[in-house]
Each structure stands twice: as structure tokens, then as C-alpha cells.
Short mmCIF file of C-alpha atoms in Angstrom, two decimals:
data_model
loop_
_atom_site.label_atom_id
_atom_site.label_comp_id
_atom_site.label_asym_id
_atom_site.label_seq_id
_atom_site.Cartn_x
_atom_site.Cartn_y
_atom_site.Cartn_z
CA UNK A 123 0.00 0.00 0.00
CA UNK A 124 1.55 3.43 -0.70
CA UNK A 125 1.07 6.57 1.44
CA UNK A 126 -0.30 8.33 -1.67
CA UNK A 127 -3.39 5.76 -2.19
CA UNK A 128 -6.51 7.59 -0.31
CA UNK A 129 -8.06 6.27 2.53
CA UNK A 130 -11.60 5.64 2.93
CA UNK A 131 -13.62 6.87 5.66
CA UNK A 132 -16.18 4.21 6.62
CA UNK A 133 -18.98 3.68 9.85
CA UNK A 134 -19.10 1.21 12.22
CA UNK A 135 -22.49 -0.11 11.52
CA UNK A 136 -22.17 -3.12 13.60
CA UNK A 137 -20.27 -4.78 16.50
CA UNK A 138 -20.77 -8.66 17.47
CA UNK A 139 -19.25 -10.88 19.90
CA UNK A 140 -18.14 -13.77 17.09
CA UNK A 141 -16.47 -15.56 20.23
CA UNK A 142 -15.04 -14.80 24.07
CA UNK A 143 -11.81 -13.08 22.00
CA UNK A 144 -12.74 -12.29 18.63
CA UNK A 145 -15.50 -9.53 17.57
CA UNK A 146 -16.69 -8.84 13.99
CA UNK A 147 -17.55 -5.52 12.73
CA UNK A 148 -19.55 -4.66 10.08
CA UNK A 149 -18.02 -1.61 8.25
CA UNK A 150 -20.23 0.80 5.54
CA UNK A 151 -18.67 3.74 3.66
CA UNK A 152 -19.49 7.31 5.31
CA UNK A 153 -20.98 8.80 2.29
CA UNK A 154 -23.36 5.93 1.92
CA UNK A 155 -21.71 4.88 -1.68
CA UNK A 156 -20.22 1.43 -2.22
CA UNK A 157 -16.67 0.17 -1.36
CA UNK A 158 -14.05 -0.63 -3.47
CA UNK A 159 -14.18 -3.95 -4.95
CA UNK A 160 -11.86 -6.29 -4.00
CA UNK A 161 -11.45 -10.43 -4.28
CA UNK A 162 -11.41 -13.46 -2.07
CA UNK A 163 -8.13 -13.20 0.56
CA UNK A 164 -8.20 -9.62 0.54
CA UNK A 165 -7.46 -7.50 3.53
CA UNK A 166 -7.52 -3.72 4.72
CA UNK A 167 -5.54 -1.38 6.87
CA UNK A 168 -7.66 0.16 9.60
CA UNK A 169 -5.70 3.11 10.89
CA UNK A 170 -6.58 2.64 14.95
CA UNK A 171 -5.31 5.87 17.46
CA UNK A 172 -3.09 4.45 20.19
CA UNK A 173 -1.34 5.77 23.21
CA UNK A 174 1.89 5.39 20.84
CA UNK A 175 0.16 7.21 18.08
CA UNK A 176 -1.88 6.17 14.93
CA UNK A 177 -1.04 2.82 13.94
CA UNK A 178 -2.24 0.19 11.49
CA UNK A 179 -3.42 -3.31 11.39
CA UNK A 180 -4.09 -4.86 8.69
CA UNK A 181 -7.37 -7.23 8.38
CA UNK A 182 -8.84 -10.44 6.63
CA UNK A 183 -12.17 -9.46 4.71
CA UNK A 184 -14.99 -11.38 6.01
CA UNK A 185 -17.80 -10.23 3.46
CA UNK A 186 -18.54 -11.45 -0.07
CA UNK A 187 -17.21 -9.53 -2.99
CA UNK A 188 -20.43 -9.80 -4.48
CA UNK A 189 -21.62 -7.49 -1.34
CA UNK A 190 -19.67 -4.24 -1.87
CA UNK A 191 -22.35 -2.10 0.79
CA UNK A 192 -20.23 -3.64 3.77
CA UNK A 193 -16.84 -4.45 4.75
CA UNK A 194 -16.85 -6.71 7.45
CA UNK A 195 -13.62 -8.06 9.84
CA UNK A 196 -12.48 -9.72 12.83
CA UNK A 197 -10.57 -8.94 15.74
CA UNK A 198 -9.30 -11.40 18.02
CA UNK A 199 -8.32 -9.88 21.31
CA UNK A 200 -4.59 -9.84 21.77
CA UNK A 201 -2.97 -9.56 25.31
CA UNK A 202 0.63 -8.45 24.23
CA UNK A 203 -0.43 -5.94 21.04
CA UNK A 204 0.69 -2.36 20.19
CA UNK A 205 -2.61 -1.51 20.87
CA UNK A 206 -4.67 -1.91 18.47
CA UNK A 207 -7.10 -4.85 19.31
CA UNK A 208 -7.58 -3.45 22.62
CA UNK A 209 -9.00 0.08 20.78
CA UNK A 210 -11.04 -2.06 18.56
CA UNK A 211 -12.76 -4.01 21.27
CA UNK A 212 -13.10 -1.88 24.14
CA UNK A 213 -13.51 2.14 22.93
CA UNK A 214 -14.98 1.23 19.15
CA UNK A 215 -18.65 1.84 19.11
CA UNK A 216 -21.58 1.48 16.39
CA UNK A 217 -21.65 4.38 14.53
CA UNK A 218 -18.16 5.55 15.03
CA UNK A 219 -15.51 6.46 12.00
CA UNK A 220 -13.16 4.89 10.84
CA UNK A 221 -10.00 5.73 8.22
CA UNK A 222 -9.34 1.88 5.99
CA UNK A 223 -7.38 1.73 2.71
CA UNK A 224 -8.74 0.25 -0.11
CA UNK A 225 -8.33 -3.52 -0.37
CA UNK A 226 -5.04 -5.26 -0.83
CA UNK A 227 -4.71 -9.23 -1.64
CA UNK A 228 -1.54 -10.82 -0.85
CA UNK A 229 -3.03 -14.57 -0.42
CA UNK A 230 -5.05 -15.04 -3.78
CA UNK A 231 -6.45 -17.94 -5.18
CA UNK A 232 -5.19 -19.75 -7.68
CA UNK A 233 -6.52 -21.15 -10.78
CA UNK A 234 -6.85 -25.32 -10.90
CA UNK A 235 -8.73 -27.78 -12.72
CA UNK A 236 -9.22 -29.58 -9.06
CA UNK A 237 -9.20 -29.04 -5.45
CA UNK A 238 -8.60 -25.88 -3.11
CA UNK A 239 -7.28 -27.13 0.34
CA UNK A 240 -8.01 -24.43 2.93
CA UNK A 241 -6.40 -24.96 6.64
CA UNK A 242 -6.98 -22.55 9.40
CA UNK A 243 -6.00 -22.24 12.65
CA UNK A 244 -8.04 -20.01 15.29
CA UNK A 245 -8.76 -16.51 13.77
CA UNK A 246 -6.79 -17.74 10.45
CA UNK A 247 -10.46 -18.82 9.20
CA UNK A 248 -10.78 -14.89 8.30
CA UNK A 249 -8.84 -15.12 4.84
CA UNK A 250 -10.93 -18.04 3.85
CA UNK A 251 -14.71 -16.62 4.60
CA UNK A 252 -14.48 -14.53 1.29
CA UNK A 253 -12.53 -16.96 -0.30
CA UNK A 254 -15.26 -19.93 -0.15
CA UNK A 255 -17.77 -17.10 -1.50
CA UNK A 256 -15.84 -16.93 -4.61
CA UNK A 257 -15.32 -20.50 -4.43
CA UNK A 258 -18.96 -21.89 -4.13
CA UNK A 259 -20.41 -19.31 -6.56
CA UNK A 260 -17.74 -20.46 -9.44
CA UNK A 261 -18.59 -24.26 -8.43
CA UNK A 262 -14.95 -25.11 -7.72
CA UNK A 263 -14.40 -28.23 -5.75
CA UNK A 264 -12.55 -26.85 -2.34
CA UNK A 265 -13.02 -28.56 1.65
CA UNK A 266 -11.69 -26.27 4.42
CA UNK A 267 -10.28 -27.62 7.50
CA UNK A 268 -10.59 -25.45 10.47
CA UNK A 269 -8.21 -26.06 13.41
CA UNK A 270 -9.18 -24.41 17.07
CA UNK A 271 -8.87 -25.17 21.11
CA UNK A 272 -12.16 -25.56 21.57
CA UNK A 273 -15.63 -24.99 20.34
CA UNK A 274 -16.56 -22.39 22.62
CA UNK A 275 -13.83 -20.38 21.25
CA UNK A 276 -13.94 -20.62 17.61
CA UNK A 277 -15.69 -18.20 15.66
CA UNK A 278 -18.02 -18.74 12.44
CA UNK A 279 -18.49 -22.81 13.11
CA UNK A 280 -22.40 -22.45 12.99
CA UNK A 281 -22.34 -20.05 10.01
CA UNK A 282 -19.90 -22.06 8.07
CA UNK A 283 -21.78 -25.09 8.56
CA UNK A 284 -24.68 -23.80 7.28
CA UNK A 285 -23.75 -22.20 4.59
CA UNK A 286 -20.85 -24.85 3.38
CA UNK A 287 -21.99 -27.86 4.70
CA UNK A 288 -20.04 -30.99 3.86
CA UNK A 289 -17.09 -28.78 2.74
CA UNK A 290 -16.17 -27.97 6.03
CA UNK A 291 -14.23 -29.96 8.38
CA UNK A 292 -13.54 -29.08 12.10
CA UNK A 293 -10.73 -30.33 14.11
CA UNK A 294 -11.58 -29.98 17.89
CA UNK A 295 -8.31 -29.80 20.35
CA UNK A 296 -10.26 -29.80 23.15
CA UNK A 297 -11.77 -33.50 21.63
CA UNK A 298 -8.69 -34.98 21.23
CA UNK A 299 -9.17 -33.87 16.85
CA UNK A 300 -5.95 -33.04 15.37
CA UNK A 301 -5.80 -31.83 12.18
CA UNK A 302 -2.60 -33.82 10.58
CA UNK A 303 -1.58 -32.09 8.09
CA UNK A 304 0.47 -34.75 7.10
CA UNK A 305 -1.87 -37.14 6.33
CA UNK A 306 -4.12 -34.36 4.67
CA UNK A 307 -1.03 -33.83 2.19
CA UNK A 308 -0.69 -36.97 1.12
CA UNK A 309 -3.88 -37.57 -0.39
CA UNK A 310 -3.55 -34.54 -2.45
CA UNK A 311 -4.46 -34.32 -6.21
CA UNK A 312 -1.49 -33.62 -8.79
CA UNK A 313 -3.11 -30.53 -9.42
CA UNK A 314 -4.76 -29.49 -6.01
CA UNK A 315 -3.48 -26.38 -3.99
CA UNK A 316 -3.24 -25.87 -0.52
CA UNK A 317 -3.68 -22.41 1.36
CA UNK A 318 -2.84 -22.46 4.71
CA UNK A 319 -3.60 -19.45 7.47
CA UNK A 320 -2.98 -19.46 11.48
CA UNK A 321 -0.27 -19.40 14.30
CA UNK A 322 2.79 -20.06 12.82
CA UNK A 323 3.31 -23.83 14.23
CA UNK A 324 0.84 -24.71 11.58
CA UNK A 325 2.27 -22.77 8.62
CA UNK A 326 5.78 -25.01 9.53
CA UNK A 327 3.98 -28.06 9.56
CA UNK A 328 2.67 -27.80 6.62
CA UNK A 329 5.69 -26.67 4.89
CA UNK A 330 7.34 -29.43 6.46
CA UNK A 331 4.74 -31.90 5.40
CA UNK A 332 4.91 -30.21 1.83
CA UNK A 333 8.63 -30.73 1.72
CA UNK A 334 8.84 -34.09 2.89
CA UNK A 335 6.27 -35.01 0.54
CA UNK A 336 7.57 -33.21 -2.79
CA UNK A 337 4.94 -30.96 -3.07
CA UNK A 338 5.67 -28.30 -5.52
CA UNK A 339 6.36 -24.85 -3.91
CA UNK A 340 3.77 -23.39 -6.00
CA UNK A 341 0.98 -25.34 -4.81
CA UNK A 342 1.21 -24.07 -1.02
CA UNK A 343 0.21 -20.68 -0.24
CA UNK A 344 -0.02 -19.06 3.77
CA UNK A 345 -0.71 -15.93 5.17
CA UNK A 346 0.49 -14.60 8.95
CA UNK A 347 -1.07 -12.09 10.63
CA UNK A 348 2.24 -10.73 11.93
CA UNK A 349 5.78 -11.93 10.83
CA UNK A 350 8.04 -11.89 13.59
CA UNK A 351 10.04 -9.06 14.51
CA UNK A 352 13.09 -9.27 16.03
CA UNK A 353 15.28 -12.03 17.41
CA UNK A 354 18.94 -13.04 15.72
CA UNK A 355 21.89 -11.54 15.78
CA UNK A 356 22.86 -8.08 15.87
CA UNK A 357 24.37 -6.06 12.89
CA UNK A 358 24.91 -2.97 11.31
CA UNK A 359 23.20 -1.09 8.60
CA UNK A 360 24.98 1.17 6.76
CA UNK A 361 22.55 4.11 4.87
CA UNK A 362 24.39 4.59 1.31
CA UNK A 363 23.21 8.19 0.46
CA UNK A 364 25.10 9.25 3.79
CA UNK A 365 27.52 6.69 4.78
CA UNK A 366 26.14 6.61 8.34
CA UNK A 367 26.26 3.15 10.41
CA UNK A 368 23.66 2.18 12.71
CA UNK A 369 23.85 -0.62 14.86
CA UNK A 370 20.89 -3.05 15.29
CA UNK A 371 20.26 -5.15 18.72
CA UNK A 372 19.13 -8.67 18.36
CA UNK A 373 15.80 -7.89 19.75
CA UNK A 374 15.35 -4.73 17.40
CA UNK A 375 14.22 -4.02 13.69
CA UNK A 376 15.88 -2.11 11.08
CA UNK A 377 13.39 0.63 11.35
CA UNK A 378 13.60 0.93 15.12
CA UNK A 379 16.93 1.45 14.91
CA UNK A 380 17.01 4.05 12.04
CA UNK A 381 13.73 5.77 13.54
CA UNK A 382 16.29 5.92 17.22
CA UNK A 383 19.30 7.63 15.24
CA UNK A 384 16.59 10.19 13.56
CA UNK A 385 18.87 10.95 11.40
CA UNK A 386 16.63 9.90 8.62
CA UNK A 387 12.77 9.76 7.65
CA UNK A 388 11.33 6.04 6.44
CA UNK A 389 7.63 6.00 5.55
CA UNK A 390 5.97 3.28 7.43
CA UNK A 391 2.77 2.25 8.17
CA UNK A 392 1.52 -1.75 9.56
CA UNK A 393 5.03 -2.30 11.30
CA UNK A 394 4.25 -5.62 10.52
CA UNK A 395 5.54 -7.03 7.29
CA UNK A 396 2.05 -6.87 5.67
CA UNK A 397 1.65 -3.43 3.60
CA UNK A 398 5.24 -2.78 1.89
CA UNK A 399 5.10 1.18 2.82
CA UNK A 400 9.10 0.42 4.26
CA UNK A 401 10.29 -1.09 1.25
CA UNK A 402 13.98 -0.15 0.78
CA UNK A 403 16.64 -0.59 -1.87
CA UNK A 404 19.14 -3.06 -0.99
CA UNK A 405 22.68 -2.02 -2.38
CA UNK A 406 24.75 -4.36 -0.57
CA UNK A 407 24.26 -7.61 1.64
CA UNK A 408 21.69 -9.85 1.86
CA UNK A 409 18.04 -9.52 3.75
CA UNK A 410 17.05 -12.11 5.88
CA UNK A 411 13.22 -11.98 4.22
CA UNK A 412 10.30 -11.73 7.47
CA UNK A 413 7.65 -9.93 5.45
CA UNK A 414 4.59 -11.58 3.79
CA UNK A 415 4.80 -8.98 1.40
CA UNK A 416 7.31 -9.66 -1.01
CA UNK A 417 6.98 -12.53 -3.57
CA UNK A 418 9.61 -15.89 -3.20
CA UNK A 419 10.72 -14.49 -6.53
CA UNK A 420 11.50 -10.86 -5.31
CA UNK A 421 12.91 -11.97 -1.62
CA UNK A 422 15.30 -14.49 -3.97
CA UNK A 423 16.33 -11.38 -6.16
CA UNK A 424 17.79 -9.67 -2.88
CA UNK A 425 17.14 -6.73 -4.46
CA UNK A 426 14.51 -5.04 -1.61
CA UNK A 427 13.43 -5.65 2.29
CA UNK A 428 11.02 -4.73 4.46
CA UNK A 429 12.69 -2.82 7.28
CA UNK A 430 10.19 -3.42 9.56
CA UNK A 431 10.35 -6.86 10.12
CA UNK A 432 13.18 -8.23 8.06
CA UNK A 433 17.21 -8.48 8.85
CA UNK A 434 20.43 -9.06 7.62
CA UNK A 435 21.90 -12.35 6.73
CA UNK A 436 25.31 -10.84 7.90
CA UNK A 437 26.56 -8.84 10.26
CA UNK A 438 26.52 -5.66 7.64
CA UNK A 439 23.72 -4.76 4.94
CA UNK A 440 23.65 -1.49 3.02
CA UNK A 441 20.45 0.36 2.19
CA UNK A 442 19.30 2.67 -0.67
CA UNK A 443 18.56 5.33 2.16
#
């Protein structure tokens, strides 16, 4: 998303309690008009005040593309957050405003002649509500496996059961039901594709499962909420335009440490690996890639990060900055 592309100011037309931690809200424009169009694994950036500032978090859109009156997302509660989810379910009220950017997909679907394999893990079922709209109106064979602790905390069982019906399948924790991926893999179609979306355990197991079984890269697809951060080891980062050196801690990001020296601007926005407003040039070095923003082919190319989430391979990496 760039910092040029206009927001859209939209009402809170709705607020429901989807489960003990997650709440759905139904979003309408402000002038009344439509929204943007937008297709199946989209999300938006909802620009949320916090006692840090404005920040952004980027969500999963809920509602049908065919619907374009209403947005609608989910918000899982978060105890360790920047902010955000606590804003969104304790001061957000019906009829408030809200600032969004126009829809974004970075977890598509992909044409095949046979199966779409969709496996979520707690609120990782958001990316796949729109998705199995597109799906069942186009008459494409998919089955959606939905992974949570328990029933009483999952969100959207009832609704996708009756609406989907034998596609779904739910995998209870709290029952002893395990989704294994591994056996799920191995009964997959030459031409199926598998989309995966949750806590990161289950994004590595499937990888793992899709290695070990010689799955083609190209047939697995995931989406994260939030990459992760920081953790590795330290380095420096060298801006090119000045020559400066800035150190950065294990537990810190490029942009942290550059925004700490102030002795340059970076436009930034989700701090989170999701919109690509911190792109950056890479002259020299190589990026350790954290961003779910950046295509395999593009992180492989070395030729770009994400400063906000990504590091360097080495101990020195030099930016276009």
C-alpha cells in the first residue's frame, strides 16, 4: 500500500461478539456509496489511534465480494499488542468512523482444474470466509479444514456449517481432533493447492509436510497475521546516500533502529511485514526476508526488504537510504 493511495472513511455499523476473543464488525462507507471492490483473501488497513500514536493493522475481509455495501472483519483480542485490538474491542462503538485503505490481496487464489485445500487455525479462518464465496459461486471443488482449542472459542463454526456444509471440516483440540496435516497432504491431487492461514506452528507443519512429501512450492500458499520481529543476531546497517552506520540489537528491527538515530525519515505504516510502505533498496548484503509482502521471486532477487520486520543475513547490509 503506498502513502499516496486515499483512505476511505467508513462507519461502524455493527459490532458482534463472534467468540469470548474475537468480535466482527460490520463496516459501511461514510458517504453511503459502495466500497471498493476487491477479491477473495483480501485484507484492509484500519488506521486505529493508540497511546503510541496512529497505527495500522491490517485485516482479513470477512464479506462477499459480491456485497460491496459492507466491509466486514475480525478482531481477536490480543494480550501483548501495540494496541490496536484493545481500541477495537473496548472504545470502538456502532456508529463511530473509521480511516481503511482500499483492499489489498496478498493470499489469492489460484486457478486449478481440481481441489482448493483451505487450513486454518483459530482466527486464520478470516482469509478463507471470502474466499469460499468466490469459491462456491464459481462451483470449484474446495473442503476447508478449520483447526481451534475448543468450540466455545472458535468463531463462524455455525455459520460455516450452514452455509458450506459438507465442505467444512472441524478439528476440535479440546476433543482430542488433530488436524494432521500430514496425512491431509498426502492424499492430495497432482493438481490441487493448498492455502494455509494461522499461528505459525501450523504454517511449519505444513511446509514441512509439503517438503517431505515433494509438493511443488507453487501449490502451497499461507498468510500470517504478523511476521516476527526481532530475534537473531545483531548487525549494522549502513545508509548509502550518507555513509552513516547504525547498529541493530538482536531484539530490534531495522526501522527501530534508524527511527532511534533520527537521522533519517522512512515512511511506514503496519510495522508488521504486511503493507510494503518500508520497502527499501538493498545495495549491498543480503536480507534475511520476514515480510509476507514480497513474492519468493523478489525476496530471492535480494534486491529489496522490508525494514520493519526483516534483517540481515550478515553482520553488515547497506540500504538505498
Amino acid at each position: 500500500m503506498s502513502l499516496k493511495t486515499p483512505n476511505i472513511n467508513v462507519r461502524v455499523l455493527r459490532i458482534e461478539q463472534a467468540s469470548p476473543l474475537i468480535k466482527r464488525f460490520t463496516l459501511e462507507a461514510a458517504d453511503g456509496g459502495p466500497l471498493p471492490a476487491f477479491s477473495g483473501g483480501s485484507h484492509i488497513m484500519v488506521q486505529i489511534p493508540a497511546a503510541s500514536g496512529l497505527i495500522h493493522n491490517a485485516y482479513s475481509l470477512l464479506s462477499s465480494p459480491y456485497k460491496l455495501q459492507q466491509y466486514q472483519i475480525a478482531v481477536r483480542r490480543e494480550e501483548v499488542s501495540r494496541g490496536g485490538s484493545a481500541f477495537m474491542h473496548d472504545f470502538l462503538a456502532e456508529g463511530d468512523i473509521l480511516q481503511i485503505s482500499p483492499p489489498n490481496n496478498l493470499f489469492p487464489l489460484h486457478a486449478t482444474p481440481e481441489r482448493q485445500i483451505l487450513i486454518a487455525g483459530g482466527i486464520g479462518i478470516t482469509p478463507f470466509m471470502s474466499q469460499m464465496e468466490v469459491l462456491q459461486a464459481s462451483g470449484a471443488a474446495f473442503e476447508l479444514h478449520y483447526a481451534f482449542r475448543s468450540q466455545e472459542q472458535a468463531a463462524f463454526v455455525d455459520e460455516l456449517t450452514a452455509r458450506y456444509g459438507a465442505h467444512c471440516h472441524f478439528h476440535d483440540a479440546s476433543r482430542g481432533e488433530q488436524c494432521n496435516v500430514s496425512a491431509l497432504l498426502a492424499h492430495l491431487g497432482e493438481h490441487d493447492h493448498v492455502y494455509v492461514c494461522g499461528p505459525q506452528s501450523l504454517i511449519e507443519a505444513v511446509q514441512q509436510a509439503g517438503a517431505e512429501q515433494g509438493i511443488p512450492p507453487a501449490r502451497l500458499h499461507w498468510e500470517q497475521f504478523a511476521a516476527s520481529t526481532s530475534g537473531g543476531a545483531a548487525f549494522t546497517v549502513v545508509l548509502a546516500r550518507s555513509g552513516r552506520e547504525i547498529p541493530v540489537a538482536a531484539e530490534q528491527t531495522i526501522l527501530q533502529a534508524i527511527e532511534s538515530d533520527g537521522s533519517v525519515a522512512v515512511d511506514c505504516l503496519c510495522r508488521e511485514g504486511v503493507c510494503g510502505t518500508c520497502e527499501v533498496g538493498i545495495v549491498e548484503g543480503e536480507a534475511e526476508h520476514r515480510d509476507q509482502y514480497l513474492s519468493e521471486e523478489e525476496k530471492q532477487a535480494q534486491n529489496s526488504m522490508l525494514i520493519c520486520v526483516s534483517r540481515a543475513k550478515g553482520s553488515r547490509i547497506v540500504l538505498d537510504l
